[in-house]
PDB file of C-alpha atoms and ligand atoms in Angstrom:
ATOM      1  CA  UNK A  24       1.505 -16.418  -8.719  1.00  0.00           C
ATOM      2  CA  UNK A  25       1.610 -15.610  -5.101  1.00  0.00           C
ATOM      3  CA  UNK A  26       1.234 -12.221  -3.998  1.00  0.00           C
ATOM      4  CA  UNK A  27       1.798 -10.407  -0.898  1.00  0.00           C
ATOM      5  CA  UNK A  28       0.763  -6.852  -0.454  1.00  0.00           C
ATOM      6  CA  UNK A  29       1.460  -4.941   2.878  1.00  0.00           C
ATOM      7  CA  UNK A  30      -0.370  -1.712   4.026  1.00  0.00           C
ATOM      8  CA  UNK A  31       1.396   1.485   4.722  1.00  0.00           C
ATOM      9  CA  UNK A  32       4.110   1.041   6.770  1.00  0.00           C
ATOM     10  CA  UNK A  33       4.048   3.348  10.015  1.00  0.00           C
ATOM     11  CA  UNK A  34       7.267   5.062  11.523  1.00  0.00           C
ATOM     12  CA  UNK A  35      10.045   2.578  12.794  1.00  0.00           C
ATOM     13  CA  UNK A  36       7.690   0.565  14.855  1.00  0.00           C
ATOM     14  CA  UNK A  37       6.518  -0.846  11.035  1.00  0.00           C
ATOM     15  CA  UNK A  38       9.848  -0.864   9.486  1.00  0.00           C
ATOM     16  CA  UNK A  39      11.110  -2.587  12.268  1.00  0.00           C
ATOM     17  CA  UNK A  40       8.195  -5.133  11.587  1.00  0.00           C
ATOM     18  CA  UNK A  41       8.307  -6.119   8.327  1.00  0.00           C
ATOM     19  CA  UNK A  42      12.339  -6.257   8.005  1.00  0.00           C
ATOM     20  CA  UNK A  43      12.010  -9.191  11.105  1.00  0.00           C
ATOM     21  CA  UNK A  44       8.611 -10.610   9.492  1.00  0.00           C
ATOM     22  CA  UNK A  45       8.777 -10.067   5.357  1.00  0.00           C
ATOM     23  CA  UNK A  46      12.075 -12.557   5.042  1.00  0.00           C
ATOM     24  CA  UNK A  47      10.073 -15.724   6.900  1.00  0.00           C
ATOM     25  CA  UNK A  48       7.161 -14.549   5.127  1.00  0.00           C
ATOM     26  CA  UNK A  49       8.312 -14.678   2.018  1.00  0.00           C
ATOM     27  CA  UNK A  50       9.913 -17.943   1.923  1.00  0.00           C
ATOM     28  CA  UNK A  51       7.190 -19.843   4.392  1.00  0.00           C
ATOM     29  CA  UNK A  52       4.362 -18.494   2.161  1.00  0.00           C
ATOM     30  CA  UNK A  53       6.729 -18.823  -1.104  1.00  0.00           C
ATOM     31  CA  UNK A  54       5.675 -15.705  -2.359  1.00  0.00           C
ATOM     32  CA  UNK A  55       6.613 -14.746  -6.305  1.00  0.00           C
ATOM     33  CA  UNK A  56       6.357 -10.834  -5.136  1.00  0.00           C
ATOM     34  CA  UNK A  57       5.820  -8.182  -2.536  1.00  0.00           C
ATOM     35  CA  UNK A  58       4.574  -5.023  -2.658  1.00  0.00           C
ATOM     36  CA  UNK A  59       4.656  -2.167   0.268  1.00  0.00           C
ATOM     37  CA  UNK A  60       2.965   0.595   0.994  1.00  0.00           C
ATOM     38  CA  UNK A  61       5.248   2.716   2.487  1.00  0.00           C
ATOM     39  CA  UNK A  62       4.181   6.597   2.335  1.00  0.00           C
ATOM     40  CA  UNK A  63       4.722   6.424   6.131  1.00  0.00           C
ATOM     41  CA  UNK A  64       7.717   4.730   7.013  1.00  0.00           C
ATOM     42  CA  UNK A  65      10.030   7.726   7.915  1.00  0.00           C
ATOM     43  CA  UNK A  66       8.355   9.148  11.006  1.00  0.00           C
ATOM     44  CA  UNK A  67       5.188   8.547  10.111  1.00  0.00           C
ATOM     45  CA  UNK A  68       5.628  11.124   7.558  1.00  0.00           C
ATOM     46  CA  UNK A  69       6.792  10.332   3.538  1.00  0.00           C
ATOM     47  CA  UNK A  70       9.206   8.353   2.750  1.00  0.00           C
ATOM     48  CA  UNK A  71      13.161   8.536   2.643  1.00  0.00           C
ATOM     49  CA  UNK A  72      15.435   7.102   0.539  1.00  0.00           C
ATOM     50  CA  UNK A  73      17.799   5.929   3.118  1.00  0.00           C
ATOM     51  CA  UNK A  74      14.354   3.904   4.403  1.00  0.00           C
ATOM     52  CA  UNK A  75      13.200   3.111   0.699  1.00  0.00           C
ATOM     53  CA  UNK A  76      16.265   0.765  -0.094  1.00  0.00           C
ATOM     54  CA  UNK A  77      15.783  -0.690   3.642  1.00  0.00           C
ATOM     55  CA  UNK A  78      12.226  -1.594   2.850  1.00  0.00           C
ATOM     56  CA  UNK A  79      13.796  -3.091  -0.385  1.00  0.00           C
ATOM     57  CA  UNK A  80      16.402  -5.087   0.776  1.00  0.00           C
ATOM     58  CA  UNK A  81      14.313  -7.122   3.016  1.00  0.00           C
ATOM     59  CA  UNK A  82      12.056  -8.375   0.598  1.00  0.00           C
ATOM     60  CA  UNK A  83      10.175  -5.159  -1.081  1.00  0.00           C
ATOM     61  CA  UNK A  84       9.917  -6.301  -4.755  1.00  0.00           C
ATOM     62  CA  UNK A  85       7.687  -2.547  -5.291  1.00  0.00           C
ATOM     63  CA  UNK A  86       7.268   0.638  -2.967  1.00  0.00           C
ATOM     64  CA  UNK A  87       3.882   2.558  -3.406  1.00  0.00           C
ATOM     65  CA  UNK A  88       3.536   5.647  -1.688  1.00  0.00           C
ATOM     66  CA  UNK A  89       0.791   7.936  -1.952  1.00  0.00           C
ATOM     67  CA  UNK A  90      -0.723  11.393  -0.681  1.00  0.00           C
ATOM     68  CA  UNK A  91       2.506  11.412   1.627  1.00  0.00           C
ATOM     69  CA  UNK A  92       4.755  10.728  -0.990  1.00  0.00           C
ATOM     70  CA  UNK A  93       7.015  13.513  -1.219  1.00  0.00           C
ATOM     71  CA  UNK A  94       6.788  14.594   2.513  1.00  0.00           C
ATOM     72  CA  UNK A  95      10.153  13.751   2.948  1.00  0.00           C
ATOM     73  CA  UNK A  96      12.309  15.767   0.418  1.00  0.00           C
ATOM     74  CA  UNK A  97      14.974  13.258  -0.854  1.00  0.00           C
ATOM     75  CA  UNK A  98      12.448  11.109  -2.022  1.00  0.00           C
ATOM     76  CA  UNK A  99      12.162  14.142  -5.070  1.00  0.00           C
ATOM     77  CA  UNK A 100      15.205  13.209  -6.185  1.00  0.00           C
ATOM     78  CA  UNK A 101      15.253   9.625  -4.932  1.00  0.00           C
ATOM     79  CA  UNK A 102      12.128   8.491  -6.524  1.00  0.00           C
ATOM     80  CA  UNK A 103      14.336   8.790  -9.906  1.00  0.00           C
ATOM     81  CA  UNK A 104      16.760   6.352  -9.298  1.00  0.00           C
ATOM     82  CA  UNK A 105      14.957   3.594  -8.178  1.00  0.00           C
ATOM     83  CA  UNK A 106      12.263   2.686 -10.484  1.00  0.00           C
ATOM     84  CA  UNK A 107      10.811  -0.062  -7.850  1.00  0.00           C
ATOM     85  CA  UNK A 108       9.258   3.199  -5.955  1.00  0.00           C
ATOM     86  CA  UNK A 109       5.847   4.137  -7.492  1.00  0.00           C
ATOM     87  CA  UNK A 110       4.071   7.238  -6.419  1.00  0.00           C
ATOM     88  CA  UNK A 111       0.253   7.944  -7.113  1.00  0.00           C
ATOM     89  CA  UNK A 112      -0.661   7.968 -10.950  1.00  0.00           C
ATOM     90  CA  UNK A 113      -2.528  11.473 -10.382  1.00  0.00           C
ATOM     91  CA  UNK A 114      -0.644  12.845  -7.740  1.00  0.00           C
ATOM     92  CA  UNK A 115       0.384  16.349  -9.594  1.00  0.00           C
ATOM     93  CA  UNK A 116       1.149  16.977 -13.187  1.00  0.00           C
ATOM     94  CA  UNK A 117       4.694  17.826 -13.236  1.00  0.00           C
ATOM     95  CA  UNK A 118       5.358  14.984  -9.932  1.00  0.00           C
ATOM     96  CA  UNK A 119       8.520  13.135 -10.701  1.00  0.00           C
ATOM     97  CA  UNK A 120       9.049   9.429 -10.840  1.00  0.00           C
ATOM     98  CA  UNK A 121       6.310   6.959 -12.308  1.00  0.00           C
ATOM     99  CA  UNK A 122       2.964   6.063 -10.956  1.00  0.00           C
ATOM    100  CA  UNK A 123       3.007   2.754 -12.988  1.00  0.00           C
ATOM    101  CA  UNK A 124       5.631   0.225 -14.043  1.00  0.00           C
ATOM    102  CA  UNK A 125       5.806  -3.805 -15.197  1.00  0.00           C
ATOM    103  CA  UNK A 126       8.310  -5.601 -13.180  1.00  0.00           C
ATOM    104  CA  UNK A 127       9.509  -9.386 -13.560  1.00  0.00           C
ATOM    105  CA  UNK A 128       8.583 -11.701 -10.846  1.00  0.00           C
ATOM    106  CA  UNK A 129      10.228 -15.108 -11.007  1.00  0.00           C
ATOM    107  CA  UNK A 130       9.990 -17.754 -14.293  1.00  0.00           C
ATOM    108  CA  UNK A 131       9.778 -14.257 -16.627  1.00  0.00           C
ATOM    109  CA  UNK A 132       6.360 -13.622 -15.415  1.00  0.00           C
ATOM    110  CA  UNK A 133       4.922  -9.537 -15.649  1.00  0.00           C
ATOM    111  CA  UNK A 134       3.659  -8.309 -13.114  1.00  0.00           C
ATOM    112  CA  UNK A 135       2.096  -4.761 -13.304  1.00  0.00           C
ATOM    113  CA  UNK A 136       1.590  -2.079 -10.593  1.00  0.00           C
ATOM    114  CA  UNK A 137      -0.031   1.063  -9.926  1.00  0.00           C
ATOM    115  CA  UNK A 138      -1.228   3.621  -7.763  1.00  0.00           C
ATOM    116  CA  UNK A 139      -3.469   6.205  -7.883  1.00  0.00           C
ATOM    117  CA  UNK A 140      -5.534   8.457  -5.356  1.00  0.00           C
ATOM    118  CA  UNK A 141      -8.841   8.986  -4.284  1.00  0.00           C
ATOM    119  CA  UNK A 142     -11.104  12.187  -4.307  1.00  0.00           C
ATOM    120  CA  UNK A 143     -13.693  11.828  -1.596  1.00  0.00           C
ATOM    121  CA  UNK A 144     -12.592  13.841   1.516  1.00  0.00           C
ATOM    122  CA  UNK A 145      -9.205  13.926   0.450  1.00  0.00           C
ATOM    123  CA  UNK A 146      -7.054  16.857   1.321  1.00  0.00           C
ATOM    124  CA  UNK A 147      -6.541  18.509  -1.808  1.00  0.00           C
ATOM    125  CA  UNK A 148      -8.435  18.023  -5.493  1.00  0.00           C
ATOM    126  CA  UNK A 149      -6.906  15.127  -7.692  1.00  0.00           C
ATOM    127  CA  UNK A 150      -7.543  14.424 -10.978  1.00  0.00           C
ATOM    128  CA  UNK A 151      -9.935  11.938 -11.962  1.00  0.00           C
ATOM    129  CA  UNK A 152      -8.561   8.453 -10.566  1.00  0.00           C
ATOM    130  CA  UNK A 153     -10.748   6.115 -12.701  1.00  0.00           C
ATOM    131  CA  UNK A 154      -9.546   7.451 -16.014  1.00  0.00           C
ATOM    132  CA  UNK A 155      -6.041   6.858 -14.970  1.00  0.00           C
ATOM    133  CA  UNK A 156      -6.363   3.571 -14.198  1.00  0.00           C
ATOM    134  CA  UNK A 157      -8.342   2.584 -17.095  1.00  0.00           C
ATOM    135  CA  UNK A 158      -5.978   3.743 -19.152  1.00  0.00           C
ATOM    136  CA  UNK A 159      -3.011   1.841 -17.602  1.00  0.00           C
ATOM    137  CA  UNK A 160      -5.160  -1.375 -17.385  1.00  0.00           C
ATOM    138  CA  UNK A 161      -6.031  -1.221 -21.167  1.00  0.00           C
ATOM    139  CA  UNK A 162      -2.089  -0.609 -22.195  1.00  0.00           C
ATOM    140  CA  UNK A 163      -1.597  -3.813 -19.593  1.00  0.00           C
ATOM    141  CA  UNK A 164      -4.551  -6.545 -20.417  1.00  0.00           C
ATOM    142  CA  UNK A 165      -4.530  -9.355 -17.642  1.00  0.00           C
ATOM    143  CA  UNK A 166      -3.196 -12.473 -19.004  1.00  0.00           C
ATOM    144  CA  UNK A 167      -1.596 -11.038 -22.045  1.00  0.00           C
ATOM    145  CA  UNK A 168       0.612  -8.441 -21.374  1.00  0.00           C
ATOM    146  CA  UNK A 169       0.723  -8.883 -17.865  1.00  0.00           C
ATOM    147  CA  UNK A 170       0.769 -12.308 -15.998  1.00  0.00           C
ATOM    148  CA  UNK A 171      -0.914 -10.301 -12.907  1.00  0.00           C
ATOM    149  CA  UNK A 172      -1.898  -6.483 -12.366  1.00  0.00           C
ATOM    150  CA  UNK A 173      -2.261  -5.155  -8.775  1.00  0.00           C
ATOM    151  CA  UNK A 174      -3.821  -1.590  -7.900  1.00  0.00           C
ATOM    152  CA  UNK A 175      -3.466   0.231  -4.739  1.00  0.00           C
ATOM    153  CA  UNK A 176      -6.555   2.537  -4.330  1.00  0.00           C
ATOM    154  CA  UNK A 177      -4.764   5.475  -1.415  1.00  0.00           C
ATOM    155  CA  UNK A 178      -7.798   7.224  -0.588  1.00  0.00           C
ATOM    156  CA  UNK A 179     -10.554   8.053   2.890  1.00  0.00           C
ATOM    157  CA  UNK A 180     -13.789   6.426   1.905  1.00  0.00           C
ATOM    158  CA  UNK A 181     -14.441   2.666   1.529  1.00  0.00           C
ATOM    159  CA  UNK A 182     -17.058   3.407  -1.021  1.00  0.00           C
ATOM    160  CA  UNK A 183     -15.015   5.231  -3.626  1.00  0.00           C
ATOM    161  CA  UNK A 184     -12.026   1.700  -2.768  1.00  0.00           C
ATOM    162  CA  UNK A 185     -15.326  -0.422  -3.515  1.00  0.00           C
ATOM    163  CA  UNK A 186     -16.422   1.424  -6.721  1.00  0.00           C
ATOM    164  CA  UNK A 187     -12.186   1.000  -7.930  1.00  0.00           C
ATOM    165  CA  UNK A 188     -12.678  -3.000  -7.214  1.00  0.00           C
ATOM    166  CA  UNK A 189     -15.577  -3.109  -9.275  1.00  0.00           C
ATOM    167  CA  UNK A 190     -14.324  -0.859 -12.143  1.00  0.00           C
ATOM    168  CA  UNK A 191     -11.541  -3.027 -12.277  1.00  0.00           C
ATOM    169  CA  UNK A 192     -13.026  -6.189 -11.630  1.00  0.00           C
ATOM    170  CA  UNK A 193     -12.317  -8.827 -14.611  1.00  0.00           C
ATOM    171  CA  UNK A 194      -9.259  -6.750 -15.750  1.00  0.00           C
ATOM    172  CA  UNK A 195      -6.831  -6.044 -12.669  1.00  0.00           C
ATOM    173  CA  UNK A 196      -6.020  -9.372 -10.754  1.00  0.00           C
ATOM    174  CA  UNK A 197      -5.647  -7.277  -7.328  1.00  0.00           C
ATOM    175  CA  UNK A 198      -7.321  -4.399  -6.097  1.00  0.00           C
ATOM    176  CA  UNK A 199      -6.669  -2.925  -2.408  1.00  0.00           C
ATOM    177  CA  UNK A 200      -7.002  -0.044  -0.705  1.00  0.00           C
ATOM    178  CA  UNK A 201      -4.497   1.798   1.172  1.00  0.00           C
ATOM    179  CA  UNK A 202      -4.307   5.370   3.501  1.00  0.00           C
ATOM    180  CA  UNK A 203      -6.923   4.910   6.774  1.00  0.00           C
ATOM    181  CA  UNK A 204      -4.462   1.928   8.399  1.00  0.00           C
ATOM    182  CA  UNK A 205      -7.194   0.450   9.423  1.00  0.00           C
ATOM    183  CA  UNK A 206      -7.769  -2.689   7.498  1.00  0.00           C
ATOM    184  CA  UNK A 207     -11.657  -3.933   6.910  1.00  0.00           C
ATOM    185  CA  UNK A 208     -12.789  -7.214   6.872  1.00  0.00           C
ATOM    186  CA  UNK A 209     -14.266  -7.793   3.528  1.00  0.00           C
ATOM    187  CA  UNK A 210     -11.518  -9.715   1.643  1.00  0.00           C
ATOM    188  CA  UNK A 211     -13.065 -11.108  -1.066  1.00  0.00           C
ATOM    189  CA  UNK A 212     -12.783 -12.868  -4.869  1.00  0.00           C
ATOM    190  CA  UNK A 213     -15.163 -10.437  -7.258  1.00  0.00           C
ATOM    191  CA  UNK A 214     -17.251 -12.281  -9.471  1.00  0.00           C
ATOM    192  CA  UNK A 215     -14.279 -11.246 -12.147  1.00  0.00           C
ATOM    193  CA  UNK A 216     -11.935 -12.567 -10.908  1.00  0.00           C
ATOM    194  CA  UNK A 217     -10.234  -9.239  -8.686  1.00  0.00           C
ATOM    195  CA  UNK A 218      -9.370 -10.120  -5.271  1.00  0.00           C
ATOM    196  CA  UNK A 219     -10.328  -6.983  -3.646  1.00  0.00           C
ATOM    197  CA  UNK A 220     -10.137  -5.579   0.650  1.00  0.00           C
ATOM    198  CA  UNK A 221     -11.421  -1.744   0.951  1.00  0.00           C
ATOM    199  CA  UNK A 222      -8.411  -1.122   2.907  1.00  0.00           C
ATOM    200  CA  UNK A 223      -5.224  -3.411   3.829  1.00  0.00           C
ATOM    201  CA  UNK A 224      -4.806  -1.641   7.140  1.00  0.00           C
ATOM    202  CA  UNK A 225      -1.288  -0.629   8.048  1.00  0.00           C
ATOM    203  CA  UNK A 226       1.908  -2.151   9.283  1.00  0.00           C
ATOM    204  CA  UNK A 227       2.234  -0.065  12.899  1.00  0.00           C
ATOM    205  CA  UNK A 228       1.382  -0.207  16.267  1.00  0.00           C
ATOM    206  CA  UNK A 229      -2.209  -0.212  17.189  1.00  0.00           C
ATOM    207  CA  UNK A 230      -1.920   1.074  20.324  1.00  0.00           C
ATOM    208  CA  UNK A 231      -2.228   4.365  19.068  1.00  0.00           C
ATOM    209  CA  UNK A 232      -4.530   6.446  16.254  1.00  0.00           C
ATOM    210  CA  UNK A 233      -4.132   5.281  13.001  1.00  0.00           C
ATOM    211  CA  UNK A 234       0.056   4.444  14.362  1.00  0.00           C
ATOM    212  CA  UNK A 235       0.384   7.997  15.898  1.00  0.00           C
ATOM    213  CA  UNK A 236       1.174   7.914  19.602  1.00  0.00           C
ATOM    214  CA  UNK A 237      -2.281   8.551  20.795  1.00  0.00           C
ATOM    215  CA  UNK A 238      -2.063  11.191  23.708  1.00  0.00           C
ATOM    216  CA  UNK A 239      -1.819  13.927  21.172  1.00  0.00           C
ATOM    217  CA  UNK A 240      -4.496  13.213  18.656  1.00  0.00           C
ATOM    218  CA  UNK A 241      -6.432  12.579  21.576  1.00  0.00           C
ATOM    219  CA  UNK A 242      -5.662  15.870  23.226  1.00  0.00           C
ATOM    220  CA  UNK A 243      -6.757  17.108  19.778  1.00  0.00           C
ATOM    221  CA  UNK A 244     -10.550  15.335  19.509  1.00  0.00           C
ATOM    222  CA  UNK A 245     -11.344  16.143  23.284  1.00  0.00           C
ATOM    223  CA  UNK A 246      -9.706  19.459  23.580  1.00  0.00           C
ATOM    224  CA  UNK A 247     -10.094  20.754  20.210  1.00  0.00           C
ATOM    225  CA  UNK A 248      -6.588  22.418  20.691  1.00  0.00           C
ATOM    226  CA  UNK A 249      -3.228  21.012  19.760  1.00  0.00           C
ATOM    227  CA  UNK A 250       0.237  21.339  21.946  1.00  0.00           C
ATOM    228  CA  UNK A 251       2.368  18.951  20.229  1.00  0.00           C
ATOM    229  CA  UNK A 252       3.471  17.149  17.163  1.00  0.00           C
ATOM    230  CA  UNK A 253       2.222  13.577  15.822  1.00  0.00           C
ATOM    231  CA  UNK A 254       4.780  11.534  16.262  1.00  0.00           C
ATOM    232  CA  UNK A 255       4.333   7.295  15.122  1.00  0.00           C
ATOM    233  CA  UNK A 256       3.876   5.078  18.276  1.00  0.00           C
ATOM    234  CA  UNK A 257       6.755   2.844  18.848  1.00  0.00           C
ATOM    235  CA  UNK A 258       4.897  -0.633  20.322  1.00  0.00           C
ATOM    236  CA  UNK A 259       5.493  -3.762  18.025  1.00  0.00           C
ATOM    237  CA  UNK A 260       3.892  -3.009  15.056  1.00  0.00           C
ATOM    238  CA  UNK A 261       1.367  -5.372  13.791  1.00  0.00           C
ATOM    239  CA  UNK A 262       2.189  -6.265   9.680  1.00  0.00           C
ATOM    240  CA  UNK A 263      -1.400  -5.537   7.981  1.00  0.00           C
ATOM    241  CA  UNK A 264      -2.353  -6.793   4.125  1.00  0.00           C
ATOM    242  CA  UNK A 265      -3.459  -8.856   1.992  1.00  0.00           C
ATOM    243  CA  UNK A 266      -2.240 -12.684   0.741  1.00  0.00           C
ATOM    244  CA  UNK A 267      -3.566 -13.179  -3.078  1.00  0.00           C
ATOM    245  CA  UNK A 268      -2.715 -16.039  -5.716  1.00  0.00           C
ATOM    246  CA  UNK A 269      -3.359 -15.867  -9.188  1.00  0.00           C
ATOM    247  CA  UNK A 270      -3.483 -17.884 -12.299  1.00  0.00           C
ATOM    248  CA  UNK A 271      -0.306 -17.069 -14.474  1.00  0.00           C
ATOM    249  CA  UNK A 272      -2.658 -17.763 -17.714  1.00  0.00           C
ATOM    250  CA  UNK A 273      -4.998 -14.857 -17.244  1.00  0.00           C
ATOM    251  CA  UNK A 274      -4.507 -13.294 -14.810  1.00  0.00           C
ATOM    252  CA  UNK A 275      -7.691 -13.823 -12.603  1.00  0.00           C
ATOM    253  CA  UNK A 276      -7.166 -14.389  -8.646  1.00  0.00           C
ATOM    254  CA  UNK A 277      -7.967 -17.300  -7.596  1.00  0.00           C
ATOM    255  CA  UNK A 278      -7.586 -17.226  -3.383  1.00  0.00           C
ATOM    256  CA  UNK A 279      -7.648 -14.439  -1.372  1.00  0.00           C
ATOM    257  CA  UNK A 280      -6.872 -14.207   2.392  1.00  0.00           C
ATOM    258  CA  UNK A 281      -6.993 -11.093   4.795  1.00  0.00           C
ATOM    259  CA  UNK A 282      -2.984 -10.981   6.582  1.00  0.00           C
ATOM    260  CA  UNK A 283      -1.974  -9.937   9.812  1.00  0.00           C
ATOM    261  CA  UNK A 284       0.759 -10.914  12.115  1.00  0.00           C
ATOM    262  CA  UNK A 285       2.350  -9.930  15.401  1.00  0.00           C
ATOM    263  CA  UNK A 286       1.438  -6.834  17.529  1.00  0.00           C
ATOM    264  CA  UNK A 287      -2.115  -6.539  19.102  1.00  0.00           C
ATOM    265  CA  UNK A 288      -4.228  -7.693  16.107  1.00  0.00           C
ATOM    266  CA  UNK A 289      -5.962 -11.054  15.739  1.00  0.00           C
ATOM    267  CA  UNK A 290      -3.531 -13.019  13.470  1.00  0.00           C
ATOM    268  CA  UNK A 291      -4.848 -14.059  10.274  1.00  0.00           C
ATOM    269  CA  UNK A 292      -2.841 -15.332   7.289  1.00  0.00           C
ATOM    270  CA  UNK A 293      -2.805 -17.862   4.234  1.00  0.00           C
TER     271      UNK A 293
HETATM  272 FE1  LIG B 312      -0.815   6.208   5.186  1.00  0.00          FE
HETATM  273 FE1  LIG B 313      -2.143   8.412   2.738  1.00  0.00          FE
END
């Protein structure tokens, strides 16, 4: 199966992005099925729904979110119709919507999905990530109930992302990290079998911080005082993630390769 997983998508710059890249993408590359982050396509800030059915309609076979998930209101209620939009396994106790579901790529093949978040110097104190993804992994075994199983680690520090690839090497076929949008360069197969990047980078404009327009958060490191609001820069967005194929039998992934395409970043691809 051929994967394609695409970082969190910034403000309109990265919708704008991947509705005039995902199409070509996904029939040049013949991909089976797509999954985008997209905790900050409205404004940089959460996700609408409005946005949501955009992002699906132009290829999206699964939304993640992630620490930003419900910054947009609708997306309380929204998240409950659609159950394509996943939001972090351990993001609160009584969060609506799912943070795992199986959905059918083509030929009847499963393909499973989850999300969960990171501790280390995150905002606020989640519950213990590992545990919930162990237990959705062993309800989901790789090459039996599941033709492929993809996990989006949303968290700050590339070593906890690293120590999620490893947990799950062997048993997830994909594991990549999401929530710094900047993407690292260590795409690789682990020795189980999990293609694994620390983080997938984001689908914005780099010609700002991390896809804000950059004279505020700079005002903010040098000054130490803010005047204005974040808002997402609005250059051509550069479409950030990662290109994965598995074997349908079990599961394991068998080529990895680091994507990114238009804007100001190096283009790499399959
Ligand atoms: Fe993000
Ligand atoms: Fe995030």
């Amino acid at each position: 199966m051929r994967i394609l997983f695409l970082g969190d998508v910034m403000g309109r710059a990265g919708r704008a992005a991947v509705s005039e890249r995902l199409p070509a993408l996904r029939r040049d590359w013949r991909i089976d099925f797509v999954v985008v982050n997209g905790e900050n396509a409205t404004s940089g800030m959460g996700l609408s729904g409005a946005h949501a059915k955009s992002l699906l309609e132009v290829g999206a076979d699964c939304i993640t979110l992630g620490d930003h998930a419900f910054d947009q209101k609708d997306m309380l209620q929204y998240i409950e119709t659609d159950p394509r939009i996943l939001r972090p396994l351990n993001y609160a106790k009584d969060a609506p919507g799912r943070g795992a579901a199986v959905f059918k790529a083509g030929n009847g093949r499963k393909v499973l999905v989850a999300q969960v978040l990171g501790q280390v110097f995150m905002k606020r104190p989640f519950a213990d990530p590992f545990s919930a993804v162990d237990q959705v992994l062993k309800a989901h075994p790789r090459g039996g109930m599941v033709a492929a199983s993809l996990i989006d680690m949303h968290c700050e520090a590339t070593s906890e992302k690293m120590g999620m690839g490893h947990f799950c090497d062997g048993r997830a076929s994909v594991v990549v990290g999401t929530h710094t949008h900047v993407p690292t360069a260590d795409a690789q197969l682990l020795p189980g079998g999990t293609a694994f990047q620390s983080d997938a980078g984001m689908c914005g404009d780099y010609n700002s911080v991390i896809g804000m327009e950059k004279t505020e958060p700079m005002r903010r490191f040098v000054t130490g005082m803010p005047k204005n609001r974040f808002s997402p820069a609005l250059g051509e967005a550069t479409i950030s993630g990662l290109y994965v194929e598995t074997d349908d039998a079990t599961g394991a992934a068998t080529r990895v390769e680091m994507v990114r395409q238009g804007g100001r970043l190096t283009p790499c691809g399959p």
